[in-house]
Amino acid sequence: MKTNPLVPAKAKIVSIREETSDIKTFEVEPPPEFPKHIPGQCAMVSVFGVGEALFSITSPPEEDNLEFSIKKTGKVTDELHSMEAGTEIGLRGPYGNGFPVEEVKGKNLLFIGGGIGLAPLRSLIKYALNNKEDYGSLQLIYGARTPDDLAFKKDIYENWPNNSDISVNLSVDVESPGWDGYVGFVPQYLEELSPSPEDTITFTCGPPIMIKFVVQGLEKLGFTPSQVISTLEYKMKCGVGKCGRCNIGEQYVCKDGPVFTLEELKELNYF
């Protein structure tokens, strides 16, 4: 990228896919100098003349283009949702430490997500499937308020259930017409499924209240703090440790995270 880490390079939106009524996935052709990312890393996306915001990269590093799944929540995201394929945007990054894909080789991987929280996990799930020989069993537990709010429908309904390398468990919070799957919150579903902690590393991302009860559920099941990994990318602001708005204790989420083990988060008194 450019010498000044705060100056974005131009990138182009290649395609746009609607995930839910308020989430769209943008496939972006990055500038040639954009470094390969690690699953779990983020990038700053700019809308020229409007502003910029940090988003998780939802595609795996093996793909040439980057994907960002973005929920419509404010000025920048509203503008992004109004764009069409072919539009130029700004891009800088990638930022953050990413998931420890090397350290967890040989382990079973359990992914637990809620709502748009599946976005950073999707990059890791696709990476693990692309490199399945390096990992043990893969399991996803994913939920949202209603079936309409479940993102990445092609992945969760087609691609992954048809792949014997991963088991997919979906839930919705409330009874919904046509839904014959699990009804209840993700932490409840986790306890009912009761995955074994043996040789397993859990990656979780979603609303903070969901993560709080997921962590409690995992601890009941026997998972130790070093076996639970989460990402706090939603706290990142400038991405380069300059604005001082994402710190937890002495740690800057954008430089020291956003991926932390539960063990690290407890030392920081985050939990």
C-alpha atoms as a printed R data frame, in Angstrom:
    type eleno elety resid chain resno       x       y       z
1   ATOM     1    CA   MET     A     1   0.000   0.000   0.000
2   ATOM     2    CA   LYS     A     2   1.009   3.653  -0.014
3   ATOM     3    CA   THR     A     3   3.707   5.089   2.286
4   ATOM     4    CA   ASN     A     4   1.175   7.053   4.293
5   ATOM     5    CA   PRO     A     5  -0.952   4.375   6.000
6   ATOM     6    CA   LEU     A     6  -3.891   6.771   6.215
7   ATOM     7    CA   VAL     A     7  -4.130   7.358   2.469
8   ATOM     8    CA   PRO     A     8  -6.513   4.914   0.741
9   ATOM     9    CA   ALA     A     9  -5.844   3.372  -2.653
10  ATOM    10    CA   LYS     A    10  -8.541   3.135  -5.303
11  ATOM    11    CA   ALA     A    11 -10.448  -0.128  -5.624
12  ATOM    12    CA   LYS     A    12 -13.486  -1.137  -7.678
13  ATOM    13    CA   ILE     A    13 -16.716  -2.828  -6.685
14  ATOM    14    CA   VAL     A    14 -17.055  -5.848  -8.978
15  ATOM    15    CA   SER     A    15 -20.419  -7.179  -7.804
16  ATOM    16    CA   ILE     A    16 -22.967  -6.702  -5.055
17  ATOM    17    CA   ARG     A    17 -24.988  -9.478  -3.458
18  ATOM    18    CA   GLU     A    18 -27.962  -8.936  -1.143
19  ATOM    19    CA   GLU     A    19 -27.684 -11.129   1.972
20  ATOM    20    CA   THR     A    20 -30.601  -9.801   4.048
21  ATOM    21    CA   SER     A    21 -32.829  -6.721   3.997
22  ATOM    22    CA   ASP     A    22 -29.998  -4.691   5.555
23  ATOM    23    CA   ILE     A    23 -26.803  -6.607   4.682
24  ATOM    24    CA   LYS     A    24 -25.063  -6.609   1.316
25  ATOM    25    CA   THR     A    25 -21.841  -8.343   0.283
26  ATOM    26    CA   PHE     A    26 -19.524  -6.285  -1.907
27  ATOM    27    CA   GLU     A    27 -16.960  -8.075  -4.060
28  ATOM    28    CA   VAL     A    28 -14.088  -5.641  -4.513
29  ATOM    29    CA   GLU     A    29 -11.122  -5.745  -6.861
30  ATOM    30    CA   PRO     A    30  -8.249  -4.523  -4.673
31  ATOM    31    CA   PRO     A    31  -5.340  -2.438  -5.925
32  ATOM    32    CA   PRO     A    32  -2.362  -4.604  -7.030
33  ATOM    33    CA   GLU     A    33  -0.275  -3.513  -4.060
34  ATOM    34    CA   PHE     A    34  -2.863  -4.584  -1.475
35  ATOM    35    CA   PRO     A    35  -1.196  -7.344   0.641
36  ATOM    36    CA   LYS     A    36  -2.756 -10.761   1.078
37  ATOM    37    CA   HIS     A    37  -4.788 -10.842   4.262
38  ATOM    38    CA   ILE     A    38  -5.100 -13.363   7.071
39  ATOM    39    CA   PRO     A    39  -8.636 -14.553   7.960
40  ATOM    40    CA   GLY     A    40  -9.957 -12.251  10.666
41  ATOM    41    CA   GLN     A    41  -8.194  -9.140   9.406
42  ATOM    42    CA   CYS     A    42 -10.073  -5.971   8.422
43  ATOM    43    CA   ALA     A    43  -9.741  -3.174   5.907
44  ATOM    44    CA   MET     A    44 -10.791   0.459   5.850
45  ATOM    45    CA   VAL     A    45 -13.326   1.128   3.116
46  ATOM    46    CA   SER     A    46 -13.751   4.729   1.930
47  ATOM    47    CA   VAL     A    47 -16.627   6.395   0.170
48  ATOM    48    CA   PHE     A    48 -15.025   9.435  -1.424
49  ATOM    49    CA   GLY     A    49 -16.499  12.664  -0.116
50  ATOM    50    CA   VAL     A    50 -18.520  10.881   2.560
51  ATOM    51    CA   GLY     A    51 -16.231   9.017   4.960
52  ATOM    52    CA   GLU     A    52 -14.666   5.684   5.765
53  ATOM    53    CA   ALA     A    53 -15.314   2.750   8.056
54  ATOM    54    CA   LEU     A    54 -13.571  -0.464   9.014
55  ATOM    55    CA   PHE     A    55 -15.004  -3.820   7.970
56  ATOM    56    CA   SER     A    56 -13.985  -7.450   8.280
57  ATOM    57    CA   ILE     A    57 -12.794  -9.130   5.116
58  ATOM    58    CA   THR     A    58 -15.267 -11.982   4.635
59  ATOM    59    CA   SER     A    59 -13.469 -13.795   1.818
60  ATOM    60    CA   PRO     A    60 -10.500 -16.145   2.271
61  ATOM    61    CA   PRO     A    61  -7.000 -15.073   1.197
62  ATOM    62    CA   GLU     A    62  -6.961 -17.635  -1.631
63  ATOM    63    CA   GLU     A    63  -9.420 -15.536  -3.656
64  ATOM    64    CA   ASP     A    64  -8.163 -12.684  -5.848
65  ATOM    65    CA   ASN     A    65 -10.954 -10.272  -4.966
66  ATOM    66    CA   LEU     A    66 -11.999  -9.232  -1.473
67  ATOM    67    CA   GLU     A    67 -15.513  -9.485  -0.076
68  ATOM    68    CA   PHE     A    68 -17.024  -7.246   2.568
69  ATOM    69    CA   SER     A    69 -20.437  -8.001   4.059
70  ATOM    70    CA   ILE     A    70 -21.780  -4.720   5.331
71  ATOM    71    CA   LYS     A    71 -24.836  -3.968   7.428
72  ATOM    72    CA   LYS     A    72 -26.634  -0.714   6.737
73  ATOM    73    CA   THR     A    73 -26.152   1.267   9.938
74  ATOM    74    CA   GLY     A    74 -25.130   4.843   9.133
75  ATOM    75    CA   LYS     A    75 -23.851   7.443   6.698
76  ATOM    76    CA   VAL     A    76 -21.009   5.456   5.087
77  ATOM    77    CA   THR     A    77 -22.901   2.170   4.966
78  ATOM    78    CA   ASP     A    78 -26.030   3.884   3.624
79  ATOM    79    CA   GLU     A    79 -23.938   5.300   0.786
80  ATOM    80    CA   LEU     A    80 -22.294   1.928   0.110
81  ATOM    81    CA   HIS     A    81 -25.701   0.266  -0.076
82  ATOM    82    CA   SER     A    82 -26.757   2.798  -2.730
83  ATOM    83    CA   MET     A    83 -23.764   2.000  -4.965
84  ATOM    84    CA   GLU     A    84 -23.685  -0.201  -8.038
85  ATOM    85    CA   ALA     A    85 -21.069  -2.545  -9.484
86  ATOM    86    CA   GLY     A    86 -18.274  -0.618 -11.177
87  ATOM    87    CA   THR     A    87 -18.152   2.161  -8.587
88  ATOM    88    CA   GLU     A    88 -14.733   3.172  -7.265
89  ATOM    89    CA   ILE     A    89 -14.104   3.179  -3.524
90  ATOM    90    CA   GLY     A    90 -11.044   3.656  -1.323
91  ATOM    91    CA   LEU     A    91  -9.256   0.840   0.448
92  ATOM    92    CA   ARG     A    92  -6.472   0.640   2.990
93  ATOM    93    CA   GLY     A    93  -5.193  -2.208   5.111
94  ATOM    94    CA   PRO     A    94  -5.332  -5.043   5.891
95  ATOM    95    CA   TYR     A    95  -5.360  -4.346   9.619
96  ATOM    96    CA   GLY     A    96  -5.292  -6.422  12.762
97  ATOM    97    CA   ASN     A    97  -3.659  -9.672  13.767
98  ATOM    98    CA   GLY     A    98  -6.157 -12.129  12.243
99  ATOM    99    CA   PHE     A    99  -7.061 -15.584  13.473
100 ATOM   100    CA   PRO     A   100  -4.156 -17.873  14.501
101 ATOM   101    CA   VAL     A   101  -4.562 -20.264  11.554
102 ATOM   102    CA   GLU     A   102  -1.093 -21.753  12.007
103 ATOM   103    CA   GLU     A   103  -1.305 -22.279  15.770
104 ATOM   104    CA   VAL     A   104  -4.604 -24.207  15.564
105 ATOM   105    CA   LYS     A   105  -3.493 -26.681  12.901
106 ATOM   106    CA   GLY     A   106  -4.459 -30.226  13.860
107 ATOM   107    CA   LYS     A   107  -7.327 -29.034  16.062
108 ATOM   108    CA   ASN     A   108 -11.076 -29.405  15.646
109 ATOM   109    CA   LEU     A   109 -12.586 -25.995  14.928
110 ATOM   110    CA   LEU     A   110 -15.937 -24.862  16.314
111 ATOM   111    CA   PHE     A   111 -17.392 -21.647  14.885
112 ATOM   112    CA   ILE     A   112 -20.173 -19.841  16.763
113 ATOM   113    CA   GLY     A   113 -21.740 -16.768  15.185
114 ATOM   114    CA   GLY     A   114 -24.738 -14.511  15.490
115 ATOM   115    CA   GLY     A   115 -26.178 -12.200  12.811
116 ATOM   116    CA   ILE     A   116 -23.553 -10.182  10.949
117 ATOM   117    CA   GLY     A   117 -20.993 -11.765  13.310
118 ATOM   118    CA   LEU     A   118 -20.623 -14.585  10.814
119 ATOM   119    CA   ALA     A   119 -18.822 -12.155   8.479
120 ATOM   120    CA   PRO     A   120 -15.301 -12.449   9.976
121 ATOM   121    CA   LEU     A   121 -15.826 -16.154  10.720
122 ATOM   122    CA   ARG     A   122 -16.758 -16.848   7.078
123 ATOM   123    CA   SER     A   123 -13.243 -15.965   5.934
124 ATOM   124    CA   LEU     A   124 -11.831 -18.467   8.429
125 ATOM   125    CA   ILE     A   125 -14.396 -21.162   7.617
126 ATOM   126    CA   LYS     A   126 -13.649 -20.934   3.898
127 ATOM   127    CA   TYR     A   127  -9.906 -20.931   4.622
128 ATOM   128    CA   ALA     A   128 -10.233 -24.059   6.797
129 ATOM   129    CA   LEU     A   129 -12.275 -25.811   4.101
130 ATOM   130    CA   ASN     A   130  -9.687 -24.854   1.484
131 ATOM   131    CA   ASN     A   131  -6.960 -26.308   3.707
132 ATOM   132    CA   LYS     A   132  -8.955 -29.122   5.331
133 ATOM   133    CA   GLU     A   133  -5.937 -31.444   5.537
134 ATOM   134    CA   ASP     A   134  -4.519 -29.120   8.202
135 ATOM   135    CA   TYR     A   135  -7.497 -29.279  10.548
136 ATOM   136    CA   GLY     A   136  -9.756 -31.768  12.321
137 ATOM   137    CA   SER     A   137 -13.548 -31.617  12.316
138 ATOM   138    CA   LEU     A   138 -15.322 -28.355  11.523
139 ATOM   139    CA   GLN     A   139 -18.656 -27.346  13.062
140 ATOM   140    CA   LEU     A   140 -20.713 -24.169  12.725
141 ATOM   141    CA   ILE     A   141 -23.415 -22.981  15.102
142 ATOM   142    CA   TYR     A   142 -25.041 -19.865  13.660
143 ATOM   143    CA   GLY     A   143 -28.207 -17.989  14.507
144 ATOM   144    CA   ALA     A   144 -30.141 -14.809  13.883
145 ATOM   145    CA   ARG     A   145 -33.436 -13.344  14.986
146 ATOM   146    CA   THR     A   146 -35.433 -14.718  12.028
147 ATOM   147    CA   PRO     A   147 -34.666 -16.801   8.917
148 ATOM   148    CA   ASP     A   148 -34.631 -13.580   6.879
149 ATOM   149    CA   ASP     A   149 -31.856 -12.255   9.121
150 ATOM   150    CA   LEU     A   150 -29.529 -15.212   8.478
151 ATOM   151    CA   ALA     A   151 -26.706 -14.006   6.222
152 ATOM   152    CA   PHE     A   152 -24.708 -15.914   3.613
153 ATOM   153    CA   LYS     A   153 -27.682 -18.096   2.665
154 ATOM   154    CA   LYS     A   154 -25.906 -19.793  -0.237
155 ATOM   155    CA   ASP     A   155 -23.153 -20.898   2.138
156 ATOM   156    CA   ILE     A   156 -25.313 -21.962   5.088
157 ATOM   157    CA   TYR     A   157 -28.064 -23.631   3.029
158 ATOM   158    CA   GLU     A   158 -26.116 -25.042   0.051
159 ATOM   159    CA   ASN     A   159 -22.333 -24.866  -0.031
160 ATOM   160    CA   TRP     A   160 -21.533 -25.945   3.519
161 ATOM   161    CA   PRO     A   161 -24.337 -28.480   4.209
162 ATOM   162    CA   ASN     A   162 -23.321 -30.216   0.964
163 ATOM   163    CA   ASN     A   163 -19.702 -30.385   2.137
164 ATOM   164    CA   SER     A   164 -19.011 -33.400   4.370
165 ATOM   165    CA   ASP     A   165 -16.061 -31.569   5.938
166 ATOM   166    CA   ILE     A   166 -18.283 -29.275   8.001
167 ATOM   167    CA   SER     A   167 -21.480 -29.692  10.009
168 ATOM   168    CA   VAL     A   168 -23.889 -26.770  10.060
169 ATOM   169    CA   ASN     A   169 -26.327 -26.005  12.883
170 ATOM   170    CA   LEU     A   170 -28.705 -23.087  12.362
171 ATOM   171    CA   SER     A   171 -31.089 -21.415  14.744
172 ATOM   172    CA   VAL     A   172 -33.506 -18.499  14.869
173 ATOM   173    CA   ASP     A   173 -34.633 -16.627  17.957
174 ATOM   174    CA   VAL     A   174 -38.380 -16.707  17.271
175 ATOM   175    CA   GLU     A   175 -40.890 -19.023  15.622
176 ATOM   176    CA   SER     A   176 -41.131 -18.096  11.950
177 ATOM   177    CA   PRO     A   177 -43.371 -19.291   9.086
178 ATOM   178    CA   GLY     A   178 -41.694 -22.071   7.112
179 ATOM   179    CA   TRP     A   179 -38.847 -22.554   9.614
180 ATOM   180    CA   ASP     A   180 -38.552 -26.143  10.885
181 ATOM   181    CA   GLY     A   181 -35.106 -25.794  12.439
182 ATOM   182    CA   TYR     A   182 -34.045 -24.957  15.970
183 ATOM   183    CA   VAL     A   183 -35.823 -22.051  17.679
184 ATOM   184    CA   GLY     A   184 -33.937 -20.395  20.508
185 ATOM   185    CA   PHE     A   185 -30.873 -18.324  21.189
186 ATOM   186    CA   VAL     A   186 -27.420 -19.412  20.058
187 ATOM   187    CA   PRO     A   187 -26.097 -20.024  23.606
188 ATOM   188    CA   GLN     A   188 -29.070 -22.337  24.307
189 ATOM   189    CA   TYR     A   189 -28.431 -24.246  21.090
190 ATOM   190    CA   LEU     A   190 -24.755 -24.533  21.993
191 ATOM   191    CA   GLU     A   191 -25.589 -26.184  25.313
192 ATOM   192    CA   GLU     A   192 -28.054 -28.580  23.650
193 ATOM   193    CA   LEU     A   193 -25.540 -29.592  20.990
194 ATOM   194    CA   SER     A   194 -22.880 -29.919  23.699
195 ATOM   195    CA   PRO     A   195 -19.749 -30.123  21.501
196 ATOM   196    CA   SER     A   196 -16.738 -31.772  23.086
197 ATOM   197    CA   PRO     A   197 -13.882 -29.509  24.163
198 ATOM   198    CA   GLU     A   198 -11.322 -32.239  23.436
199 ATOM   199    CA   ASP     A   199  -8.726 -30.931  20.954
200 ATOM   200    CA   THR     A   200 -11.163 -28.189  19.950
201 ATOM   201    CA   ILE     A   201 -10.687 -24.455  19.482
202 ATOM   202    CA   THR     A   202 -13.781 -22.234  19.379
203 ATOM   203    CA   PHE     A   203 -14.061 -19.043  17.367
204 ATOM   204    CA   THR     A   204 -17.023 -16.828  18.208
205 ATOM   205    CA   CYS     A   205 -18.316 -13.500  16.932
206 ATOM   206    CA   GLY     A   206 -21.659 -11.782  17.273
207 ATOM   207    CA   PRO     A   207 -23.529  -9.342  19.494
208 ATOM   208    CA   PRO     A   208 -21.674  -8.785  22.810
209 ATOM   209    CA   ILE     A   209 -24.580 -10.205  24.813
210 ATOM   210    CA   MET     A   210 -24.487 -13.384  22.712
211 ATOM   211    CA   ILE     A   211 -20.731 -13.734  23.194
212 ATOM   212    CA   LYS     A   212 -21.122 -13.275  26.960
213 ATOM   213    CA   PHE     A   213 -23.542 -16.205  27.235
214 ATOM   214    CA   VAL     A   214 -21.684 -18.304  24.632
215 ATOM   215    CA   VAL     A   215 -18.552 -17.970  26.756
216 ATOM   216    CA   GLN     A   216 -20.489 -19.027  29.860
217 ATOM   217    CA   GLY     A   217 -21.873 -22.011  27.957
218 ATOM   218    CA   LEU     A   218 -18.451 -23.029  26.684
219 ATOM   219    CA   GLU     A   219 -17.002 -22.886  30.186
220 ATOM   220    CA   LYS     A   220 -19.853 -25.125  31.422
221 ATOM   221    CA   LEU     A   221 -18.935 -27.596  28.689
222 ATOM   222    CA   GLY     A   222 -15.343 -27.667  29.861
223 ATOM   223    CA   PHE     A   223 -13.658 -25.335  27.391
224 ATOM   224    CA   THR     A   224 -10.715 -23.487  28.937
225 ATOM   225    CA   PRO     A   225 -10.088 -19.756  28.261
226 ATOM   226    CA   SER     A   226  -7.206 -20.621  25.936
227 ATOM   227    CA   GLN     A   227  -9.605 -22.684  23.769
228 ATOM   228    CA   VAL     A   228 -11.954 -19.741  23.100
229 ATOM   229    CA   ILE     A   229 -11.085 -17.045  20.576
230 ATOM   230    CA   SER     A   230 -13.135 -13.984  19.677
231 ATOM   231    CA   THR     A   231 -12.729 -10.902  17.538
232 ATOM   232    CA   LEU     A   232 -13.515  -7.368  18.670
233 ATOM   233    CA   GLU     A   233 -13.261  -5.754  15.256
234 ATOM   234    CA   TYR     A   234 -16.351  -3.661  15.979
235 ATOM   235    CA   LYS     A   235 -14.223  -1.592  18.394
236 ATOM   236    CA   MET     A   236 -11.637  -0.662  15.745
237 ATOM   237    CA   LYS     A   237 -11.673   2.932  14.473
238 ATOM   238    CA   CYS     A   238  -8.616   4.308  12.609
239 ATOM   239    CA   GLY     A   239  -7.017   0.877  12.174
240 ATOM   240    CA   VAL     A   240  -3.460   2.064  12.808
241 ATOM   241    CA   GLY     A   241  -3.327   2.879  16.525
242 ATOM   242    CA   LYS     A   242  -3.446   6.652  16.104
243 ATOM   243    CA   CYS     A   243  -6.865   7.724  17.357
244 ATOM   244    CA   GLY     A   244  -6.747   5.943  20.729
245 ATOM   245    CA   ARG     A   245 -10.443   5.038  20.620
246 ATOM   246    CA   CYS     A   246 -10.225   1.247  20.613
247 ATOM   247    CA   ASN     A   247  -8.039   0.535  23.617
248 ATOM   248    CA   ILE     A   248  -8.840  -2.080  26.253
249 ATOM   249    CA   GLY     A   249  -6.524  -1.397  29.141
250 ATOM   250    CA   GLU     A   250  -3.071  -1.007  27.621
251 ATOM   251    CA   GLN     A   251  -3.984  -2.897  24.441
252 ATOM   252    CA   TYR     A   252  -5.118  -1.304  21.207
253 ATOM   253    CA   VAL     A   253  -7.677  -3.520  19.499
254 ATOM   254    CA   CYS     A   254  -6.565  -2.349  16.046
255 ATOM   255    CA   LYS     A   255  -2.869  -3.116  16.647
256 ATOM   256    CA   ASP     A   256  -2.872  -5.879  19.281
257 ATOM   257    CA   GLY     A   257  -6.151  -7.488  18.109
258 ATOM   258    CA   PRO     A   258  -8.906  -7.593  17.056
259 ATOM   259    CA   VAL     A   259  -8.505 -11.332  17.674
260 ATOM   260    CA   PHE     A   260  -7.969 -12.303  21.317
261 ATOM   261    CA   THR     A   261  -8.234 -15.494  23.299
262 ATOM   262    CA   LEU     A   262 -10.660 -15.496  26.201
263 ATOM   263    CA   GLU     A   263  -7.599 -15.897  28.407
264 ATOM   264    CA   GLU     A   264  -6.222 -12.589  27.119
265 ATOM   265    CA   LEU     A   265  -9.583 -10.832  27.436
266 ATOM   266    CA   LYS     A   266  -9.910 -11.931  31.044
267 ATOM   267    CA   GLU     A   267  -6.445 -10.559  31.796
268 ATOM   268    CA   LEU     A   268  -7.643  -7.261  30.304
269 ATOM   269    CA   ASN     A   269 -10.786  -7.421  32.506
270 ATOM   270    CA   TYR     A   270 -12.939  -7.399  29.363
271 ATOM   271    CA   PHE     A   271 -14.963 -10.308  30.772
